[in-house]
Tab-separated table of C-alpha atoms in Angstrom:
chain	number	residue	atom	x	y	z
P	1	MET	CA	-11.416	78.454	-99.907
P	2	GLU	CA	-9.796	77.445	-103.194
P	3	GLU	CA	-7.198	75.388	-101.362
P	4	LEU	CA	-9.855	73.559	-99.333
P	5	ILE	CA	-11.679	72.660	-102.541
P	6	LYS	CA	-8.404	71.275	-103.894
P	7	VAL	CA	-8.003	69.181	-100.734
P	8	LYS	CA	-11.432	67.677	-101.360
P	9	ASN	CA	-11.150	67.157	-105.108
P	10	GLU	CA	-7.460	66.236	-105.405
P	11	CYS	CA	-7.182	63.911	-102.422
P	12	GLN	CA	-4.456	61.281	-102.825
P	13	ASN	CA	-4.306	59.681	-99.377
P	14	ILE	CA	-6.144	59.892	-96.031
P	15	LYS	CA	-4.959	58.775	-92.609
P	16	MET	CA	-6.666	59.117	-89.257
P	17	LYS	CA	-4.743	58.951	-85.976
P	18	TYR	CA	-5.642	59.218	-82.317
P	19	LEU	CA	-3.302	61.165	-80.071
P	20	VAL	CA	-2.412	60.472	-76.450
P	21	ARG	CA	-0.660	63.217	-74.505
P	22	VAL	CA	2.216	62.259	-72.224
P	23	ARG	CA	3.039	64.985	-69.725
P	24	LYS	CA	6.690	65.698	-68.985
P	25	PRO	CA	8.138	68.143	-66.404
P	26	ASP	CA	8.915	70.843	-68.981
P	27	THR	CA	7.004	69.797	-72.079
P	28	ASN	CA	4.312	67.565	-73.561
P	29	GLU	CA	4.947	64.536	-75.727
P	30	TYR	CA	2.375	62.860	-77.944
P	31	VAL	CA	1.922	59.279	-79.058
P	32	ALA	CA	-0.048	58.567	-82.233
P	33	PHE	CA	-2.224	55.492	-82.781
P	34	ASN	CA	-3.132	54.537	-86.308
P	35	VAL	CA	-6.868	54.144	-87.022
P	36	PRO	CA	-7.431	51.642	-89.848
P	37	LEU	CA	-10.429	52.693	-91.949
P	38	ALA	CA	-12.274	50.137	-94.037
P	39	ASN	CA	-13.523	50.374	-97.600
P	40	ASP	CA	-14.914	53.786	-98.548
P	41	MET	CA	-14.788	55.273	-95.031
P	42	PRO	CA	-11.757	57.542	-95.657
P	43	MET	CA	-13.476	59.293	-98.570
P	44	GLU	CA	-16.733	59.564	-96.630
P	45	ILE	CA	-14.921	61.170	-93.701
P	46	LYS	CA	-13.061	63.508	-96.055
P	47	ASP	CA	-16.294	64.722	-97.665
P	48	LEU	CA	-18.037	64.979	-94.283
P	49	ILE	CA	-15.488	67.301	-92.693
P	50	LEU	CA	-14.545	69.308	-95.786
P	51	ASP	CA	-18.124	70.058	-96.824
P	52	SER	CA	-18.723	71.402	-93.320
P	53	ILE	CA	-15.529	73.476	-93.192
P	54	ILE	CA	-16.034	74.959	-96.654
P	55	GLN	CA	-19.526	76.019	-95.636
P	56	LYS	CA	-18.244	77.587	-92.380
P	57	VAL	CA	-15.342	79.595	-93.829
P	58	ARG	CA	-17.046	80.802	-97.000
P	59	GLY	CA	-16.933	84.592	-97.047
P	60	LEU	CA	-14.847	84.924	-93.871
P	61	ASP	CA	-11.809	87.198	-93.719
P	62	CYS	CA	-8.711	85.954	-91.910
P	63	VAL	CA	-7.343	87.824	-88.898
P	64	PRO	CA	-4.342	87.067	-86.644
P	65	PHE	CA	-5.019	84.885	-83.604
P	66	ASN	CA	-5.838	86.982	-80.537
P	67	PRO	CA	-5.928	85.143	-77.190
P	68	THR	CA	-8.245	87.688	-75.550
P	69	ILE	CA	-10.967	88.364	-78.108
P	70	THR	CA	-12.848	86.558	-80.876
P	71	GLU	CA	-14.141	88.709	-83.706
P	72	VAL	CA	-17.513	87.612	-85.035
P	73	GLY	CA	-17.450	86.763	-88.721
P	74	MET	CA	-13.673	86.367	-88.852
P	75	LEU	CA	-11.416	83.338	-89.230
P	76	GLU	CA	-8.452	83.481	-86.871
P	77	CYS	CA	-5.163	82.052	-88.065
P	78	LEU	CA	-1.456	81.985	-87.264
P	79	PRO	CA	1.707	80.398	-88.686
P	80	VAL	CA	2.196	76.824	-87.493
P	81	SER	CA	5.637	77.899	-86.221
P	82	GLU	CA	3.823	80.003	-83.596
P	83	VAL	CA	1.341	77.327	-82.480
P	84	ASN	CA	1.982	75.932	-79.014
P	85	ASN	CA	3.075	72.242	-79.115
P	86	TYR	CA	2.561	72.077	-82.893
P	87	ASP	CA	5.950	70.569	-83.713
P	88	ASN	CA	5.515	67.729	-81.210
P	89	ILE	CA	1.993	66.977	-82.400
P	90	HIS	CA	2.935	67.173	-86.094
P	91	ALA	CA	5.904	64.853	-85.580
P	92	ALA	CA	3.696	62.244	-83.891
P	93	VAL	CA	0.929	62.466	-86.477
P	94	THR	CA	3.155	62.334	-89.571
P	95	SER	CA	5.583	59.699	-88.295
P	96	THR	CA	5.756	56.568	-90.413
P	97	PHE	CA	5.510	54.579	-87.183
P	98	SER	CA	2.313	54.609	-85.132
P	99	GLU	CA	1.081	52.419	-82.330
P	100	SER	CA	-1.711	49.943	-83.025
P	101	VAL	CA	-5.163	51.172	-82.075
P	102	SER	CA	-5.758	47.785	-80.413
P	103	GLU	CA	-3.283	48.914	-77.724
P	104	LEU	CA	-5.171	52.155	-77.048
P	105	ASP	CA	-7.108	52.904	-73.865
P	106	PHE	CA	-9.903	55.149	-75.094
P	107	ASP	CA	-9.966	57.021	-71.785
P	108	ASP	CA	-6.487	58.349	-72.653
P	109	ILE	CA	-7.343	59.876	-76.029
P	110	TRP	CA	-6.332	63.533	-76.196
P	111	GLY	CA	-7.662	64.154	-79.686
P	112	TYR	CA	-7.587	62.935	-83.226
P	113	CYS	CA	-6.090	64.159	-86.473
P	114	ILE	CA	-7.076	63.473	-90.049
P	115	CYS	CA	-4.154	63.874	-92.458
P	116	ILE	CA	-4.887	64.353	-96.150
P	117	ARG	CA	-2.261	64.382	-98.858
P	118	TYR	CA	-3.560	66.120	-101.968
P	119	GLY	CA	-2.576	67.726	-105.250
P	120	ASN	CA	-2.419	66.675	-108.884
P	121	ASN	CA	0.945	68.276	-109.672
P	122	SER	CA	2.813	68.568	-106.374
P	123	VAL	CA	1.625	66.718	-103.268
P	124	LYS	CA	0.723	68.872	-100.274
P	125	GLU	CA	-0.482	68.118	-96.757
P	126	ALA	CA	-3.584	69.235	-94.875
P	127	ILE	CA	-4.235	68.220	-91.270
P	128	PHE	CA	-7.526	68.522	-89.403
P	129	PHE	CA	-7.498	68.572	-85.599
P	130	LYS	CA	-10.201	67.793	-83.067
P	131	LYS	CA	-10.078	67.631	-79.282
P	132	PHE	CA	-11.590	64.318	-78.177
P	133	ALA	CA	-14.355	63.911	-75.621
P	134	TYR	CA	-15.531	60.359	-74.984
P	135	PRO	CA	-19.354	60.503	-74.796
P	136	LYS	CA	-20.477	59.644	-71.280
P	137	VAL	CA	-23.766	58.368	-72.640
P	138	LEU	CA	-21.852	55.601	-74.410
P	139	LYS	CA	-19.630	54.767	-71.454
P	140	GLN	CA	-22.498	54.604	-68.970
P	141	SER	CA	-24.961	52.725	-71.159
P	142	ILE	CA	-25.476	49.182	-72.342
P	143	LEU	CA	-24.715	49.254	-76.046
P	144	MET	CA	-26.713	46.967	-78.274
P	145	THR	CA	-26.947	46.044	-81.929
P	146	ILE	CA	-29.732	44.152	-83.653
P	147	VAL	CA	-28.907	40.808	-85.193
P	148	GLY	CA	-31.891	39.371	-86.989
P	149	ASP	CA	-34.774	39.960	-84.576
P	150	VAL	CA	-32.693	40.029	-81.402
P	151	TYR	CA	-30.650	42.788	-79.765
P	152	ASN	CA	-27.191	41.659	-78.681
P	153	LYS	CA	-24.831	43.521	-76.392
P	154	LEU	CA	-21.821	45.240	-77.967
P	155	ASP	CA	-18.624	44.646	-76.045
P	156	SER	CA	-16.251	46.659	-78.228
P	157	ASP	CA	-15.558	50.393	-78.003
P	158	ILE	CA	-17.836	52.658	-80.016
P	159	VAL	CA	-16.413	55.847	-81.525
P	160	THR	CA	-17.855	58.427	-83.863
P	161	VAL	CA	-16.443	60.893	-86.368
P	162	ASP	CA	-18.641	63.912	-87.033
P	163	ASN	CA	-18.301	67.010	-89.208
P	164	GLU	CA	-16.960	69.172	-86.375
P	165	THR	CA	-13.331	70.263	-86.767
P	166	HIS	CA	-11.607	72.524	-84.242
P	167	ALA	CA	-8.619	73.635	-86.349
P	168	PHE	CA	-6.830	72.762	-89.572
P	169	SER	CA	-3.485	73.521	-91.179
P	170	LEU	CA	-2.834	74.395	-94.818
P	171	ASN	CA	0.400	75.702	-96.348
P	172	ASN	CA	2.006	76.160	-92.919
P	173	ILE	CA	-0.891	78.267	-91.629
P	174	LEU	CA	-3.231	77.007	-88.923
P	175	TYR	CA	-6.869	78.126	-89.057
P	176	ILE	CA	-9.044	78.119	-85.939
P	177	LEU	CA	-12.683	77.026	-86.112
P	178	ASN	CA	-13.330	76.551	-82.385
P	179	LYS	CA	-11.076	78.727	-80.251
P	180	GLY	CA	-11.714	77.086	-76.893
P	181	GLN	CA	-11.125	73.565	-78.199
P	182	PHE	CA	-8.121	74.737	-80.233
P	183	GLU	CA	-6.535	76.071	-77.045
P	184	ARG	CA	-7.298	72.824	-75.208
P	185	PHE	CA	-5.955	70.638	-78.031
P	186	PHE	CA	-2.648	72.509	-78.215
P	187	ASN	CA	-2.549	72.952	-74.423
P	188	TYR	CA	-2.478	76.736	-74.367
P	189	SER	CA	-3.606	77.005	-70.732
P	190	SER	CA	-0.241	75.755	-69.429
P	191	SER	CA	1.550	77.925	-71.995
P	192	TYR	CA	-0.337	81.021	-70.843
P	193	GLN	CA	0.414	80.236	-67.203
P	194	LYS	CA	4.093	79.771	-68.040
P	195	VAL	CA	4.238	83.220	-69.677
P	196	VAL	CA	2.756	84.751	-66.525
P	197	THR	CA	4.915	82.902	-64.002
P	198	GLU	CA	8.111	83.634	-65.950
P	199	SER	CA	7.237	87.355	-66.012
P	200	ILE	CA	6.303	87.827	-62.356
P	201	GLU	CA	9.695	88.893	-60.999
P	202	THR	CA	10.323	91.380	-63.815
P	203	LEU	CA	6.852	92.888	-63.422
P	204	LYS	CA	7.189	93.133	-59.641
P	205	GLU	CA	10.236	95.332	-60.134
P	206	LEU	CA	8.021	97.901	-61.864
P	207	ASP	CA	6.243	98.276	-58.500
P	208	VAL	CA	2.895	99.362	-59.958
P	209	ILE	CA	0.579	97.064	-57.944
P	210	GLU	CA	0.611	96.496	-54.199
P	211	ASN	CA	0.089	92.786	-53.328
P	212	PHE	CA	1.134	91.858	-56.849
P	213	ASP	CA	1.605	88.147	-56.078
P	214	VAL	CA	-1.972	87.858	-54.815
P	215	PHE	CA	-3.257	89.746	-57.858
P	216	VAL	CA	-1.455	87.375	-60.246
P	217	GLY	CA	-2.560	84.316	-58.274
P	218	ASN	CA	-6.222	85.299	-58.601
P	219	CYS	CA	-5.758	85.910	-62.325
P	220	LEU	CA	-4.362	82.398	-62.738
P	221	ASN	CA	-7.515	80.942	-61.171
P	222	SER	CA	-9.461	81.979	-64.279
P	223	ASP	CA	-8.623	80.973	-67.857
P	224	THR	CA	-10.216	84.189	-69.167
P	225	LEU	CA	-8.251	86.442	-66.811
P	226	THR	CA	-5.062	84.491	-67.513
P	227	ARG	CA	-5.465	85.085	-71.267
P	228	ARG	CA	-6.035	88.808	-70.677
P	229	LEU	CA	-3.029	88.982	-68.378
P	230	VAL	CA	-0.852	87.314	-71.019
P	231	LYS	CA	-2.013	89.856	-73.600
P	232	ILE	CA	-1.128	92.862	-71.437
P	233	ILE	CA	2.231	91.296	-70.580
P	234	THR	CA	3.147	90.672	-74.232
P	235	ASP	CA	1.871	94.146	-75.206
P	236	GLU	CA	4.047	95.640	-72.435
P	237	ARG	CA	1.044	97.344	-70.879
P	238	PHE	CA	2.538	97.207	-67.380
P	239	GLU	CA	5.383	99.382	-68.637
P	240	THR	CA	2.799	101.740	-70.143
P	241	LEU	CA	1.034	101.853	-66.779
P	242	LYS	CA	4.324	102.755	-65.049
P	243	ARG	CA	4.968	105.643	-67.442
P	244	ASN	CA	1.425	106.977	-67.127
P	245	MET	CA	0.648	106.387	-63.473
P	246	HIS	CA	-0.155	110.097	-63.117
P	247	ASN	CA	-3.226	109.563	-65.334
P	248	VAL	CA	-4.639	106.567	-63.458
P	249	GLN	CA	-6.859	108.411	-60.987
P	250	SER	CA	-8.607	110.455	-63.665
P	251	VAL	CA	-9.276	107.302	-65.730
P	252	VAL	CA	-10.630	105.507	-62.646
P	253	ASP	CA	-12.949	108.434	-61.897
P	254	ASP	CA	-14.104	109.032	-65.478
P	255	PHE	CA	-14.912	105.361	-66.126
P	256	SER	CA	-16.160	104.474	-62.617
P	257	LEU	CA	-13.633	101.695	-62.102
P	258	ASN	CA	-13.299	100.022	-58.710
P	259	VAL	CA	-9.545	100.547	-58.520
P	260	LYS	CA	-7.706	101.921	-55.497
P	261	LEU	CA	-4.677	104.154	-55.881
P	262	GLU	CA	-2.321	104.957	-53.017
P	263	GLY	CA	1.261	106.137	-52.902
P	264	GLY	CA	1.623	106.226	-56.658
P	265	LYS	CA	0.518	102.626	-57.296
P	266	ILE	CA	-2.584	100.450	-57.509
P	267	VAL	CA	-3.546	98.709	-54.276
P	268	TYR	CA	-5.012	95.242	-54.735
P	269	ASP	CA	-7.006	93.655	-51.907
P	270	GLU	CA	-9.931	91.271	-51.465
P	271	ASP	CA	-12.410	94.012	-52.383
P	272	SER	CA	-10.664	94.880	-55.660
P	273	PRO	CA	-12.155	93.365	-58.828
P	274	VAL	CA	-9.359	91.859	-60.895
P	275	SER	CA	-11.296	92.614	-64.089
P	276	ASP	CA	-11.381	96.371	-63.422
P	277	ILE	CA	-7.628	96.491	-62.875
P	278	ILE	CA	-6.963	94.530	-66.068
P	279	THR	CA	-9.406	96.762	-67.977
P	280	LEU	CA	-7.424	99.787	-66.817
P	281	ILE	CA	-4.001	98.328	-67.618
P	282	ARG	CA	-4.859	97.016	-71.067
P	283	GLY	CA	-6.059	100.444	-72.200
P	284	ALA	CA	-9.676	99.413	-72.683
P	285	CYS	CA	-11.060	102.731	-71.387
P	286	VAL	CA	-11.545	104.754	-74.567
P	287	ILE	CA	-13.461	107.768	-75.837
P	288	GLY	CA	-15.199	107.443	-79.190
P	289	ALA	CA	-13.651	109.742	-81.784
P	290	LEU	CA	-17.039	110.383	-83.394
P	291	ASP	CA	-19.463	110.806	-80.493
P	292	LYS	CA	-17.005	111.455	-77.640
P	293	GLU	CA	-18.805	108.833	-75.551
P	294	LYS	CA	-16.901	106.721	-73.019
P	295	TYR	CA	-16.546	103.032	-73.871
P	296	LEU	CA	-14.939	99.921	-72.410
P	297	ALA	CA	-13.387	98.290	-75.468
P	298	SER	CA	-13.062	94.538	-75.938
P	299	ASP	CA	-9.730	95.139	-77.668
P	300	THR	CA	-7.541	98.043	-78.709
P	301	LYS	CA	-5.153	98.629	-81.555
P	302	VAL	CA	-2.700	101.492	-81.957
P	303	VAL	CA	-3.302	103.463	-85.159
P	304	GLU	CA	-0.056	104.816	-86.573
P	305	ALA	CA	-0.048	108.438	-87.672
P	306	ARG	CA	-0.020	108.876	-91.444
C-alpha cells in the first residue's frame, strides 16, 4: 500500500504501450506500440488506475499464487521471475524502441501496459497490465461526434482506458487483481498444457489409471481441470496415489466418489467423472479435526509437526 501511494505521489514519467503477441513454435514474442498521450492525460490515467487499485488492495493480505483456488479477501502474488512470459513482455514494454501506433491493427492488440517511473531519491519502475478486449459495440456501430449542431461520423479508431487493472508489478513482485485475465495476458493456458503434455509419459509409468491418455485428454478440454491437473502434477500427488493405492477404495466409499477401482488401479471410462478422480488424487477428501465431519476441500496444505 505504501509503495502504491509512492507511485502515485512521486511519479516521474508515464508511458502507455499496446502489445501484440506473435506466436512462435516454442514460445511467444511480443511487439510494443507506443501510445502518445496528449497534455494532462498521463497524469489523469495514473490517478484513475492507482486510486482504484489502492482502494481494492487496502487491508488485503498477500498470499502465493495458486493456479487452482482463489482465496476471498486475499491478494495473490508471485516473483516476476516465476511469471509465465514475463521476461518477453517486460523486454518489449521497456525497450527504448517501439513501433508507431499508426501502424497498429487494433484487432491484433493483446493487451496494454502502463509503465510508471517513480521515486524522489532513487527511481523505480511500476508496470500495470491489462488484457485488451475491443468492444464489439464500437466495432459494430456507427460512431458519431457532435460538431456545432450536427453529428458527424467518426472514421478513426476509438479506444478507452478505464480504472480496471488485471495485474501490476512492484519491486520484482507481480500482484494479481483479476486471476482469469492475468492468466490470459501471460498466456498461462498454453503453459499449463505444456506441463501436462511433458509429464504424460512419466506419469503413465506409474500405472495408476487405466486409459490414462483419454483421462488426460478430457482434462485438457477444460481450463479448470487443466489447472487442477497441473497442481496435482507439481505437488507429486500421482506418486502419493501410487504409494497409497491400498487406501483408495475406502476413500471412494466414505466420500461417495464415482471412481472405479480394478486390479490395483483406477479405471477411467466414459462414465467416470474426471472431477471425482482429481478430487481423490489431490487429497481433497478430508475429515475435520474439530467436528470429525467429512469435507471436500477446495485446497489442502500439509501442516508440519512441531
